[in-house]
Amino acid sequence: MTYDQDNIFAKILKGDIPCDKVFESEKTLAFNDISPAAPRHILVIPKGPYTDIVDFASNASQDEQADFWAAVTKIAQDEGLNEKGFRSIANTGEHGGQEVPHFHLHLLGGEPIGKMRSKD
Ligand code: 5GP
């Protein structure tokens, strides 16, 4: 898939639309989901133009990947998600239900998250 330079997260990264920022490093940004599915719902995104988790894992530099996972770890600890646990989700492509074509990891917590998969 070709990266869409005008997707909503690209616009957030460019500063064209605002976000409720939780964390930022040189190569990674995290912000609250605009439509939270749990009391805590944070999206972690690389600043580079990667469409999905496979694109990111295949094509991002080691520095970008290390920065991303360090950010996930820091956010999980600093935001209290790691105390009682949380779920991380990377929806991917059509069958994965991915809506925004810029790789993002959902971090969901703050209450028991329920079943792994709903059928709705
Ligand atoms: P996906 O279905 O692609 O895995 O998830 C996209 C997520 O982005 C959804 O949970 C949706 O609520 C969130 N989202 C969509 N547009 C915006 C936006 O403009 N700002 C923020 N903060 N989140 C957004």
PDB file of C-alpha atoms and ligand atoms in Angstrom:
ATOM      1  CA  MET A   1       0.000   0.000   0.000  1.00  0.00           C
ATOM      2  CA  THR A   2       1.292   3.464  -0.878  1.00  0.00           C
ATOM      3  CA  TYR A   3       1.447   5.819   2.079  1.00  0.00           C
ATOM      4  CA  ASP A   4      -1.325   8.450   1.977  1.00  0.00           C
ATOM      5  CA  GLN A   5       0.356  11.754   2.899  1.00  0.00           C
ATOM      6  CA  ASP A   6      -3.057  13.246   3.751  1.00  0.00           C
ATOM      7  CA  ASN A   7      -4.267  10.655   6.246  1.00  0.00           C
ATOM      8  CA  ILE A   8      -5.504  12.027   9.570  1.00  0.00           C
ATOM      9  CA  PHE A   9      -2.407  11.020  11.554  1.00  0.00           C
ATOM     10  CA  ALA A  10      -0.134  12.588   8.923  1.00  0.00           C
ATOM     11  CA  LYS A  11      -2.117  15.797   9.463  1.00  0.00           C
ATOM     12  CA  ILE A  12      -1.619  15.509  13.237  1.00  0.00           C
ATOM     13  CA  LEU A  13       2.119  15.005  12.702  1.00  0.00           C
ATOM     14  CA  LYS A  14       2.267  18.065  10.430  1.00  0.00           C
ATOM     15  CA  GLY A  15       0.410  20.117  13.054  1.00  0.00           C
ATOM     16  CA  ASP A  16      -2.512  20.728  10.691  1.00  0.00           C
ATOM     17  CA  ILE A  17      -4.970  19.331  13.226  1.00  0.00           C
ATOM     18  CA  PRO A  18      -4.547  19.168  16.999  1.00  0.00           C
ATOM     19  CA  CYS A  19      -4.198  16.144  19.244  1.00  0.00           C
ATOM     20  CA  ASP A  20      -4.288  15.555  22.985  1.00  0.00           C
ATOM     21  CA  LYS A  21      -0.624  14.633  23.306  1.00  0.00           C
ATOM     22  CA  VAL A  22       0.484  12.069  25.888  1.00  0.00           C
ATOM     23  CA  PHE A  23       4.120  11.580  24.874  1.00  0.00           C
ATOM     24  CA  GLU A  24       6.568  12.729  22.232  1.00  0.00           C
ATOM     25  CA  SER A  25      10.106  11.741  21.372  1.00  0.00           C
ATOM     26  CA  GLU A  26      12.263  12.332  18.320  1.00  0.00           C
ATOM     27  CA  LYS A  27      10.659   9.536  16.302  1.00  0.00           C
ATOM     28  CA  THR A  28       7.404   8.704  18.109  1.00  0.00           C
ATOM     29  CA  LEU A  29       4.191  10.492  19.110  1.00  0.00           C
ATOM     30  CA  ALA A  30       1.368   9.323  21.386  1.00  0.00           C
ATOM     31  CA  PHE A  31      -2.019  10.938  21.939  1.00  0.00           C
ATOM     32  CA  ASN A  32      -5.440  10.118  23.324  1.00  0.00           C
ATOM     33  CA  ASP A  33      -7.912   8.489  20.941  1.00  0.00           C
ATOM     34  CA  ILE A  34     -10.659  10.923  19.947  1.00  0.00           C
ATOM     35  CA  SER A  35     -13.287   8.216  20.475  1.00  0.00           C
ATOM     36  CA  PRO A  36     -12.019   6.176  23.432  1.00  0.00           C
ATOM     37  CA  ALA A  37     -13.063   2.542  23.721  1.00  0.00           C
ATOM     38  CA  ALA A  38     -11.857   2.311  27.349  1.00  0.00           C
ATOM     39  CA  PRO A  39     -11.143   4.760  30.208  1.00  0.00           C
ATOM     40  CA  ARG A  40      -7.597   5.000  28.905  1.00  0.00           C
ATOM     41  CA  HIS A  41      -7.151   4.750  25.133  1.00  0.00           C
ATOM     42  CA  ILE A  42      -3.834   5.958  23.795  1.00  0.00           C
ATOM     43  CA  LEU A  43      -2.550   5.743  20.220  1.00  0.00           C
ATOM     44  CA  VAL A  44       1.198   5.417  19.699  1.00  0.00           C
ATOM     45  CA  ILE A  45       2.493   6.250  16.222  1.00  0.00           C
ATOM     46  CA  PRO A  46       5.900   6.487  14.589  1.00  0.00           C
ATOM     47  CA  LYS A  47       6.618   9.871  13.025  1.00  0.00           C
ATOM     48  CA  GLY A  48       7.816   8.167   9.847  1.00  0.00           C
ATOM     49  CA  PRO A  49       5.424   7.344   6.981  1.00  0.00           C
ATOM     50  CA  TYR A  50       4.553   3.686   7.601  1.00  0.00           C
ATOM     51  CA  THR A  51       1.160   2.336   6.612  1.00  0.00           C
ATOM     52  CA  ASP A  52       0.889  -0.571   9.026  1.00  0.00           C
ATOM     53  CA  ILE A  53       2.766  -2.843  11.417  1.00  0.00           C
ATOM     54  CA  VAL A  54       4.277  -4.930   8.615  1.00  0.00           C
ATOM     55  CA  ASP A  55       5.515  -1.852   6.757  1.00  0.00           C
ATOM     56  CA  PHE A  56       6.950  -0.479  10.018  1.00  0.00           C
ATOM     57  CA  ALA A  57       8.654  -3.730  11.021  1.00  0.00           C
ATOM     58  CA  SER A  58      10.018  -4.237   7.488  1.00  0.00           C
ATOM     59  CA  ASN A  59      11.110  -0.733   6.575  1.00  0.00           C
ATOM     60  CA  ALA A  60      11.635   1.433   9.658  1.00  0.00           C
ATOM     61  CA  SER A  61      15.220   1.845  10.858  1.00  0.00           C
ATOM     62  CA  GLN A  62      16.446   0.125  13.994  1.00  0.00           C
ATOM     63  CA  ASP A  63      16.490   3.553  15.681  1.00  0.00           C
ATOM     64  CA  GLU A  64      12.855   4.202  14.779  1.00  0.00           C
ATOM     65  CA  GLN A  65      11.806   0.775  15.998  1.00  0.00           C
ATOM     66  CA  ALA A  66      13.784   1.050  19.233  1.00  0.00           C
ATOM     67  CA  ASP A  67      12.348   4.528  19.862  1.00  0.00           C
ATOM     68  CA  PHE A  68       8.814   3.271  19.236  1.00  0.00           C
ATOM     69  CA  TRP A  69       9.018   0.361  21.672  1.00  0.00           C
ATOM     70  CA  ALA A  70      10.796   2.467  24.283  1.00  0.00           C
ATOM     71  CA  ALA A  71       7.890   4.924  23.986  1.00  0.00           C
ATOM     72  CA  VAL A  72       5.311   2.144  24.413  1.00  0.00           C
ATOM     73  CA  THR A  73       7.135   0.934  27.517  1.00  0.00           C
ATOM     74  CA  LYS A  74       7.448   4.413  29.022  1.00  0.00           C
ATOM     75  CA  ILE A  75       3.807   5.282  28.347  1.00  0.00           C
ATOM     76  CA  ALA A  76       2.584   1.985  29.823  1.00  0.00           C
ATOM     77  CA  GLN A  77       4.583   2.695  32.973  1.00  0.00           C
ATOM     78  CA  ASP A  78       4.081   6.448  33.295  1.00  0.00           C
ATOM     79  CA  GLU A  79       0.350   6.376  32.520  1.00  0.00           C
ATOM     80  CA  GLY A  80      -0.273   3.571  35.033  1.00  0.00           C
ATOM     81  CA  LEU A  81      -1.446   1.101  32.407  1.00  0.00           C
ATOM     82  CA  ASN A  82       1.119  -1.489  33.390  1.00  0.00           C
ATOM     83  CA  GLU A  83      -0.065  -1.699  37.003  1.00  0.00           C
ATOM     84  CA  LYS A  84      -3.198  -3.721  36.325  1.00  0.00           C
ATOM     85  CA  GLY A  85      -2.563  -4.514  32.700  1.00  0.00           C
ATOM     86  CA  PHE A  86      -3.757  -3.299  29.352  1.00  0.00           C
ATOM     87  CA  ARG A  87      -4.314  -4.445  25.780  1.00  0.00           C
ATOM     88  CA  SER A  88      -2.283  -3.383  22.780  1.00  0.00           C
ATOM     89  CA  ILE A  89      -3.810  -3.696  19.325  1.00  0.00           C
ATOM     90  CA  ALA A  90      -2.467  -2.982  15.850  1.00  0.00           C
ATOM     91  CA  ASN A  91      -5.389  -3.241  13.450  1.00  0.00           C
ATOM     92  CA  THR A  92      -3.960  -4.069  10.050  1.00  0.00           C
ATOM     93  CA  GLY A  93      -5.554  -3.786   6.632  1.00  0.00           C
ATOM     94  CA  GLU A  94      -9.074  -4.568   5.516  1.00  0.00           C
ATOM     95  CA  HIS A  95      -9.695  -7.716   7.551  1.00  0.00           C
ATOM     96  CA  GLY A  96      -8.001  -6.152  10.570  1.00  0.00           C
ATOM     97  CA  GLY A  97     -10.409  -3.223  10.459  1.00  0.00           C
ATOM     98  CA  GLN A  98      -7.709  -0.583  10.086  1.00  0.00           C
ATOM     99  CA  GLU A  99      -9.281   2.817   9.384  1.00  0.00           C
ATOM    100  CA  VAL A 100      -6.296   5.150   9.504  1.00  0.00           C
ATOM    101  CA  PRO A 101      -3.501   4.070   7.126  1.00  0.00           C
ATOM    102  CA  HIS A 102      -0.625   5.215   9.318  1.00  0.00           C
ATOM    103  CA  PHE A 103       0.744   2.533  11.652  1.00  0.00           C
ATOM    104  CA  HIS A 104      -0.565   2.961  15.184  1.00  0.00           C
ATOM    105  CA  LEU A 105      -0.692   0.856  18.302  1.00  0.00           C
ATOM    106  CA  HIS A 106      -3.784   1.174  20.478  1.00  0.00           C
ATOM    107  CA  LEU A 107      -3.142   0.944  24.232  1.00  0.00           C
ATOM    108  CA  LEU A 108      -6.381   0.251  26.088  1.00  0.00           C
ATOM    109  CA  GLY A 109      -6.751   0.078  29.857  1.00  0.00           C
ATOM    110  CA  GLY A 110      -8.196   1.580  32.986  1.00  0.00           C
ATOM    111  CA  GLU A 111     -10.711  -1.239  33.457  1.00  0.00           C
ATOM    112  CA  PRO A 112     -10.976  -4.914  32.480  1.00  0.00           C
ATOM    113  CA  ILE A 113     -10.980  -4.875  28.682  1.00  0.00           C
ATOM    114  CA  GLY A 114     -13.119  -7.964  28.159  1.00  0.00           C
ATOM    115  CA  LYS A 115     -12.945 -10.555  25.494  1.00  0.00           C
ATOM    116  CA  MET A 116     -10.220 -10.676  22.915  1.00  0.00           C
ATOM    117  CA  ARG A 117     -12.639 -10.406  20.010  1.00  0.00           C
ATOM    118  CA  SER A 118     -16.169  -9.119  19.652  1.00  0.00           C
ATOM    119  CA  LYS A 119     -18.355 -10.203  16.771  1.00  0.00           C
ATOM    120  CA  ASP A 120     -20.027  -6.878  16.103  1.00  0.00           C
TER     121      ASP A 120
HETATM  122  P1  5GP B   1      -7.942   1.964  13.460  1.00  0.00           P
HETATM  123  O1  5GP B   1      -9.344   1.499  13.249  1.00  0.00           O
HETATM  124  O2  5GP B   1      -7.335   2.524  12.220  1.00  0.00           O
HETATM  125  O3  5GP B   1      -7.066   0.937  14.129  1.00  0.00           O
HETATM  126  O4  5GP B   1      -8.023   3.103  14.541  1.00  0.00           O
HETATM  127  C1  5GP B   1      -8.060   4.459  14.243  1.00  0.00           C
HETATM  128  C2  5GP B   1      -8.339   5.190  15.537  1.00  0.00           C
HETATM  129  O5  5GP B   1      -8.066   6.553  15.329  1.00  0.00           O
HETATM  130  C3  5GP B   1      -9.784   5.078  16.020  1.00  0.00           C
HETATM  131  O6  5GP B   1      -9.802   4.500  17.320  1.00  0.00           O
HETATM  132  C4  5GP B   1     -10.281   6.525  16.009  1.00  0.00           C
HETATM  133  O7  5GP B   1     -11.122   6.817  17.095  1.00  0.00           O
HETATM  134  C5  5GP B   1      -8.991   7.305  16.049  1.00  0.00           C
HETATM  135  N1  5GP B   1      -9.062   8.608  15.410  1.00  0.00           N
HETATM  136  C6  5GP B   1      -9.586   8.883  14.177  1.00  0.00           C
HETATM  137  N2  5GP B   1      -9.450  10.182  13.888  1.00  0.00           N
HETATM  138  C7  5GP B   1      -8.817  10.748  14.955  1.00  0.00           C
HETATM  139  C8  5GP B   1      -8.397  12.081  15.237  1.00  0.00           C
HETATM  140  O8  5GP B   1      -8.564  13.010  14.466  1.00  0.00           O
HETATM  141  N3  5GP B   1      -7.784  12.279  16.440  1.00  0.00           N
HETATM  142  C9  5GP B   1      -7.553  11.259  17.318  1.00  0.00           C
HETATM  143  N4  5GP B   1      -6.939  11.564  18.473  1.00  0.00           N
HETATM  144  N5  5GP B   1      -7.944   9.992  17.071  1.00  0.00           N
HETATM  145  C10 5GP B   1      -8.562   9.743  15.904  1.00  0.00           C
END
